[in-house]
Amino acid sequence: MLFKSMQRSASALRTALIGQKMLKFKARESLVVHPKIGRTIEELRVENRTLEIIWDDGLVLKTKMGLKGSWRIFHEGESWGAEKRTAQLLIGVNEISVVCSGAIEIESYHDFDLRRHPILGRLGPDLLDQNVNLDECVSRLMGYENPDETIAEVLLDQRVVRGIGNVHRCEILWACELHPWAKVSSLSRDDCQEIISLAAGVLQTNFELSTAELAVYGKHGKSCSRCGGQVRVTHHGEANRVLYWCVDCQVRHTDVNSLGNVINHDAPRRIHPAEHLYLSEIAKIKKSV
Ligand SMILES: [Zn+2]
């Protein structure tokens, strides 16, 4: 019963939060890193009594719930009553606040760092800094330690450059017409320069892209504005982040050997792929029982 109620609560939270920009964040306890205002909430995962919320920049907020712990949803103007005294976390999106109480453990971290680099290498230059050395960023991209790694994955590696979240990653790859699975070693210096200057330009001048400005992110099943092809979505990389791309015009440096690894997670329209993936996992579990 307990597990079921946790799943129900997660399902309601997914509907309220996924795909939304975070407008407010409060934490009663100190956290190592705070999610940034304006970042998009991308996924929500549940395992037993642990619930994780993931933002598009890879920040994970992990809450291990006690037996009486809960995440509750409040609409604008709704009174929170007793929750005000016990609330440990508050996340606000458009007209909705979600409040966590009764968690026995709360931690936050960047999923990239924890999963891949327990002994963390030095972080790369911050592309949000107006004085960033772009040549250094290009060299870091070109000299990436694993030549077989995909450009989609490398763009999220904070040791190369900092500041590119998942929304920007998808948009930059589309703008450069690059296949997301292109091996980083297949890119020329010109390619790398194009990626870095575009990324720095977008991050420094237009950090919060509006939905209308997005070419591929969140547009699965829709037509590409450049070629009329179809925008697709899948999960990619060790952190299994959602990745949107146009199969018809993002073909530069396509690595034919890796195309067989593309798992099709196309979600029906109006359902966020993260939720779709979750629903299909439930169906798989049911089948195997
Ligand atoms: Zn296209």
Tab-separated table of C-alpha atoms and ligand atoms in Angstrom:
chain	number	residue	atom	x	y	z
A	1	MET	CA	0.000	0.000	0.000
A	2	LEU	CA	2.754	2.320	0.940
A	3	PHE	CA	4.570	1.766	-2.345
A	4	LYS	CA	1.390	2.305	-4.320
A	5	SER	CA	0.665	5.589	-2.572
A	6	MET	CA	4.215	6.774	-3.270
A	7	GLN	CA	3.702	5.935	-6.959
A	8	ARG	CA	0.384	7.814	-6.979
A	9	SER	CA	1.954	10.840	-5.419
A	10	ALA	CA	4.809	10.680	-7.952
A	11	SER	CA	2.364	10.482	-10.810
A	12	ALA	CA	0.577	13.650	-9.621
A	13	LEU	CA	3.922	15.398	-9.147
A	14	ARG	CA	4.976	14.454	-12.682
A	15	THR	CA	1.859	16.025	-14.114
A	16	ALA	CA	2.413	19.190	-12.047
A	17	LEU	CA	6.151	19.607	-12.566
A	18	ILE	CA	7.590	17.949	-15.659
A	19	GLY	CA	8.354	20.319	-18.494
A	20	GLN	CA	7.769	23.377	-16.256
A	21	LYS	CA	10.223	26.159	-15.509
A	22	MET	CA	10.924	26.459	-11.802
A	23	LEU	CA	10.004	29.905	-10.486
A	24	LYS	CA	10.576	29.427	-6.780
A	25	PHE	CA	12.714	27.199	-4.548
A	26	LYS	CA	13.027	27.129	-0.786
A	27	ALA	CA	14.844	24.664	1.435
A	28	ARG	CA	14.770	24.642	5.222
A	29	GLU	CA	17.962	22.608	5.410
A	30	SER	CA	21.222	23.507	3.735
A	31	LEU	CA	21.946	21.753	0.456
A	32	VAL	CA	25.226	21.315	-1.400
A	33	VAL	CA	23.721	22.798	-4.575
A	34	HIS	CA	20.397	24.544	-5.117
A	35	PRO	CA	18.364	24.110	-8.298
A	36	LYS	CA	18.474	27.322	-10.312
A	37	ILE	CA	15.412	29.490	-10.851
A	38	GLY	CA	14.371	29.369	-14.522
A	39	ARG	CA	15.665	25.844	-15.113
A	40	THR	CA	13.215	23.288	-16.496
A	41	ILE	CA	12.148	20.290	-14.419
A	42	GLU	CA	12.772	17.326	-16.633
A	43	GLU	CA	12.177	14.047	-14.850
A	44	LEU	CA	10.944	12.492	-11.654
A	45	ARG	CA	12.029	9.050	-10.522
A	46	VAL	CA	10.794	6.889	-7.672
A	47	GLU	CA	12.337	3.872	-6.075
A	48	ASN	CA	10.814	2.474	-2.901
A	49	ARG	CA	10.547	5.512	-0.588
A	50	THR	CA	13.054	7.629	-2.449
A	51	LEU	CA	11.921	10.294	-4.878
A	52	GLU	CA	14.278	12.161	-7.175
A	53	ILE	CA	13.525	15.324	-9.119
A	54	ILE	CA	15.883	16.092	-12.017
A	55	TRP	CA	16.377	19.503	-13.666
A	56	ASP	CA	17.539	20.045	-17.231
A	57	ASP	CA	21.045	21.005	-16.068
A	58	GLY	CA	21.435	17.576	-14.457
A	59	LEU	CA	20.787	18.694	-10.902
A	60	VAL	CA	19.169	15.955	-8.869
A	61	LEU	CA	17.206	16.562	-5.672
A	62	LYS	CA	16.862	13.309	-3.776
A	63	THR	CA	14.415	12.880	-0.932
A	64	LYS	CA	14.142	9.729	1.130
A	65	MET	CA	10.728	9.839	2.709
A	66	GLY	CA	9.909	8.707	6.254
A	67	LEU	CA	6.772	6.672	6.883
A	68	LYS	CA	4.736	9.832	7.373
A	69	GLY	CA	6.620	11.820	4.762
A	70	SER	CA	4.800	13.359	1.835
A	71	TRP	CA	5.032	15.565	-1.213
A	72	ARG	CA	1.887	17.658	-1.571
A	73	ILE	CA	0.616	19.893	-4.329
A	74	PHE	CA	-0.939	23.304	-3.657
A	75	HIS	CA	-2.603	25.479	-6.266
A	76	GLU	CA	-2.281	29.241	-6.145
A	77	GLY	CA	-4.407	30.713	-3.353
A	78	GLU	CA	-4.877	27.340	-1.646
A	79	SER	CA	-4.065	27.345	2.078
A	80	TRP	CA	-1.289	25.084	3.237
A	81	GLY	CA	-2.343	24.980	6.884
A	82	ALA	CA	-0.186	22.666	8.959
A	83	GLU	CA	2.324	22.053	6.148
A	84	LYS	CA	3.803	25.509	6.740
A	85	ARG	CA	5.392	24.438	10.009
A	86	THR	CA	6.744	21.121	8.773
A	87	ALA	CA	7.656	21.975	5.173
A	88	GLN	CA	11.275	21.115	4.336
A	89	LEU	CA	11.258	21.955	0.629
A	90	LEU	CA	9.117	24.068	-1.643
A	91	ILE	CA	9.258	24.072	-5.427
A	92	GLY	CA	7.126	26.622	-7.251
A	93	VAL	CA	6.134	26.475	-10.916
A	94	ASN	CA	3.402	28.347	-12.715
A	95	GLU	CA	0.439	28.635	-10.263
A	96	ILE	CA	1.485	25.503	-8.362
A	97	SER	CA	3.695	24.852	-5.360
A	98	VAL	CA	4.807	21.410	-4.291
A	99	VAL	CA	5.870	20.944	-0.702
A	100	CYS	CA	7.905	18.171	0.896
A	101	SER	CA	7.501	17.265	4.566
A	102	GLY	CA	8.727	14.343	6.628
A	103	ALA	CA	11.782	13.454	4.551
A	104	ILE	CA	14.450	11.649	6.554
A	105	GLU	CA	17.223	12.437	4.071
A	106	ILE	CA	17.540	15.271	1.558
A	107	GLU	CA	20.498	15.713	-0.755
A	108	SER	CA	21.259	17.425	-4.019
A	109	TYR	CA	23.978	16.811	-6.582
A	110	HIS	CA	24.734	16.921	-10.291
A	111	ASP	CA	24.030	13.480	-11.731
A	112	PHE	CA	26.885	13.789	-14.163
A	113	ASP	CA	29.460	14.223	-11.426
A	114	LEU	CA	28.288	11.486	-9.139
A	115	ARG	CA	27.747	8.742	-11.677
A	116	ARG	CA	30.739	9.191	-13.859
A	117	HIS	CA	33.341	10.999	-11.867
A	118	PRO	CA	33.363	10.112	-8.197
A	119	ILE	CA	36.837	11.637	-8.065
A	120	LEU	CA	35.870	14.770	-9.852
A	121	GLY	CA	38.171	16.361	-12.380
A	122	ARG	CA	38.366	20.140	-12.557
A	123	LEU	CA	35.346	21.914	-13.936
A	124	GLY	CA	35.629	23.639	-17.302
A	125	PRO	CA	35.207	27.366	-18.029
A	126	ASP	CA	31.751	28.850	-17.465
A	127	LEU	CA	30.088	29.828	-20.750
A	128	LEU	CA	27.816	32.223	-18.869
A	129	ASP	CA	30.857	34.353	-18.030
A	130	GLN	CA	31.180	37.233	-20.529
A	131	ASN	CA	34.987	37.017	-20.315
A	132	VAL	CA	35.224	33.288	-20.926
A	133	ASN	CA	38.131	32.175	-23.116
A	134	LEU	CA	36.349	30.599	-26.093
A	135	ASP	CA	39.557	29.193	-27.615
A	136	GLU	CA	40.212	27.277	-24.427
A	137	CYS	CA	36.668	25.847	-24.591
A	138	VAL	CA	37.212	24.764	-28.209
A	139	SER	CA	40.498	23.057	-27.287
A	140	ARG	CA	38.848	21.227	-24.386
A	141	LEU	CA	36.130	19.963	-26.714
A	142	MET	CA	38.659	18.825	-29.324
A	143	GLY	CA	40.902	17.145	-26.780
A	144	TYR	CA	38.148	15.173	-25.085
A	145	GLU	CA	39.536	12.150	-23.228
A	146	ASN	CA	37.320	9.557	-24.946
A	147	PRO	CA	37.309	10.069	-28.733
A	148	ASP	CA	34.372	7.658	-29.139
A	149	GLU	CA	32.068	9.639	-26.849
A	150	THR	CA	29.066	11.250	-28.564
A	151	ILE	CA	28.880	15.020	-28.907
A	152	ALA	CA	25.475	14.924	-27.160
A	153	GLU	CA	27.098	13.441	-24.073
A	154	VAL	CA	30.230	15.617	-24.157
A	155	LEU	CA	28.176	18.839	-24.200
A	156	LEU	CA	26.839	17.926	-20.743
A	157	ASP	CA	30.299	17.132	-19.347
A	158	GLN	CA	30.893	20.034	-16.999
A	159	ARG	CA	34.653	19.406	-17.125
A	160	VAL	CA	34.685	20.583	-20.747
A	161	VAL	CA	32.528	23.673	-20.337
A	162	ARG	CA	29.960	24.658	-17.749
A	163	GLY	CA	26.508	26.068	-18.322
A	164	ILE	CA	24.991	23.921	-21.075
A	165	GLY	CA	21.838	22.268	-19.767
A	166	ASN	CA	19.757	19.724	-21.596
A	167	VAL	CA	17.458	22.260	-23.278
A	168	HIS	CA	20.431	24.131	-24.730
A	169	ARG	CA	22.228	20.920	-25.670
A	170	CYS	CA	19.338	19.814	-27.887
A	171	GLU	CA	18.947	23.271	-29.429
A	172	ILE	CA	22.671	23.740	-30.135
A	173	LEU	CA	22.939	20.360	-31.872
A	174	TRP	CA	19.929	21.241	-34.012
A	175	ALA	CA	21.315	24.686	-34.881
A	176	CYS	CA	24.614	23.072	-35.986
A	177	GLU	CA	22.732	20.323	-37.900
A	178	LEU	CA	24.799	17.804	-35.996
A	179	HIS	CA	23.756	14.240	-35.417
A	180	PRO	CA	23.613	13.789	-31.630
A	181	TRP	CA	25.540	10.496	-31.876
A	182	ALA	CA	28.405	12.044	-33.807
A	183	LYS	CA	31.675	11.006	-32.213
A	184	VAL	CA	33.409	13.981	-30.670
A	185	SER	CA	36.623	13.007	-32.490
A	186	SER	CA	34.862	13.325	-35.866
A	187	LEU	CA	34.350	17.082	-35.380
A	188	SER	CA	36.710	19.563	-37.000
A	189	ARG	CA	38.052	22.666	-35.249
A	190	ASP	CA	35.505	24.715	-37.241
A	191	ASP	CA	32.689	22.499	-35.980
A	192	CYS	CA	33.865	22.913	-32.388
A	193	GLN	CA	34.218	26.673	-32.821
A	194	GLU	CA	30.681	26.869	-34.179
A	195	ILE	CA	29.293	24.882	-31.244
A	196	ILE	CA	31.134	26.902	-28.606
A	197	SER	CA	30.404	30.350	-30.051
A	198	LEU	CA	26.755	29.473	-30.534
A	199	ALA	CA	26.487	28.072	-27.002
A	200	ALA	CA	28.186	31.123	-25.463
A	201	GLY	CA	25.962	33.461	-27.495
A	202	VAL	CA	22.742	31.762	-26.431
A	203	LEU	CA	23.724	31.334	-22.793
A	204	GLN	CA	24.931	34.911	-22.370
A	205	THR	CA	22.144	36.725	-24.186
A	206	ASN	CA	19.062	34.568	-24.181
A	207	PHE	CA	19.421	32.066	-21.361
A	208	GLU	CA	15.724	31.410	-20.855
A	209	LEU	CA	14.456	30.292	-24.228
A	210	SER	CA	10.685	30.521	-24.496
A	211	THR	CA	8.735	27.546	-25.841
A	212	ALA	CA	8.164	29.435	-29.095
A	213	GLU	CA	11.922	29.880	-29.542
A	214	LEU	CA	12.698	26.190	-29.135
A	215	ALA	CA	13.304	24.252	-32.331
A	216	VAL	CA	13.337	20.676	-31.018
A	217	TYR	CA	13.221	20.479	-27.203
A	218	GLY	CA	9.749	19.291	-26.154
A	219	LYS	CA	8.602	19.158	-29.794
A	220	HIS	CA	8.523	15.389	-30.286
A	221	GLY	CA	6.225	14.315	-33.094
A	222	LYS	CA	6.095	17.840	-34.500
A	223	SER	CA	7.512	19.052	-37.802
A	224	CYS	CA	11.002	20.518	-37.908
A	225	SER	CA	10.825	24.213	-38.798
A	226	ARG	CA	13.916	23.903	-41.026
A	227	CYS	CA	13.216	20.789	-43.104
A	228	GLY	CA	9.653	19.680	-42.311
A	229	GLY	CA	10.976	16.345	-40.992
A	230	GLN	CA	9.873	14.838	-37.724
A	231	VAL	CA	11.351	15.725	-34.350
A	232	ARG	CA	12.096	12.612	-32.316
A	233	VAL	CA	12.969	11.924	-28.711
A	234	THR	CA	15.001	9.251	-26.981
A	235	HIS	CA	17.038	8.781	-23.835
A	236	HIS	CA	20.768	8.960	-24.172
A	237	GLY	CA	23.988	8.639	-22.228
A	238	GLU	CA	24.914	7.358	-18.810
A	239	ALA	CA	22.611	9.785	-17.064
A	240	ASN	CA	19.818	8.699	-19.445
A	241	ARG	CA	18.654	12.252	-20.167
A	242	VAL	CA	15.927	12.960	-22.722
A	243	LEU	CA	17.280	14.034	-26.085
A	244	TYR	CA	15.293	15.642	-28.897
A	245	TRP	CA	16.541	15.896	-32.476
A	246	CYS	CA	15.354	16.078	-36.082
A	247	VAL	CA	16.171	12.813	-37.822
A	248	ASP	CA	15.976	14.394	-41.262
A	249	CYS	CA	18.282	17.395	-41.087
A	250	GLN	CA	20.608	16.671	-38.146
A	251	VAL	CA	22.774	14.366	-40.169
A	252	ARG	CA	26.235	15.946	-40.088
A	253	HIS	CA	28.869	13.483	-38.858
A	254	THR	CA	26.325	10.686	-38.528
A	255	ASP	CA	28.019	7.623	-37.089
A	256	VAL	CA	26.359	4.724	-38.894
A	257	ASN	CA	27.700	2.208	-36.373
A	258	SER	CA	25.790	3.752	-33.505
A	259	LEU	CA	22.424	4.156	-35.206
A	260	GLY	CA	21.326	0.681	-34.152
A	261	ASN	CA	21.587	1.791	-30.521
A	262	VAL	CA	18.907	4.447	-30.844
A	263	ILE	CA	15.976	3.322	-28.752
A	264	ASN	CA	12.742	4.789	-29.895
A	265	HIS	CA	10.886	6.397	-26.995
A	266	ASP	CA	8.596	8.533	-29.085
A	267	ALA	CA	5.837	9.614	-26.743
A	268	PRO	CA	2.318	10.452	-27.850
A	269	ARG	CA	1.789	14.181	-28.260
A	270	ARG	CA	0.909	16.083	-25.079
A	271	ILE	CA	2.691	13.518	-22.912
A	272	HIS	CA	6.179	14.379	-21.795
A	273	PRO	CA	8.592	11.612	-22.865
A	274	ALA	CA	9.873	11.221	-19.325
A	275	GLU	CA	6.383	10.341	-18.208
A	276	HIS	CA	5.853	8.132	-21.255
A	277	LEU	CA	9.000	6.210	-20.435
A	278	TYR	CA	7.814	5.796	-16.869
A	279	LEU	CA	4.433	4.495	-18.039
A	280	SER	CA	6.045	2.008	-20.438
A	281	GLU	CA	8.296	0.787	-17.605
A	282	ILE	CA	5.228	0.125	-15.477
A	283	ALA	CA	3.702	-1.860	-18.357
A	284	LYS	CA	6.923	-3.909	-18.626
A	285	ILE	CA	6.912	-4.641	-14.887
A	286	LYS	CA	3.275	-5.721	-15.045
A	287	LYS	CA	4.026	-8.057	-17.950
A	288	SER	CA	6.938	-9.690	-16.200
A	289	VAL	CA	5.016	-10.355	-12.949
B	1	ZN	ZN	14.883	19.074	-39.663
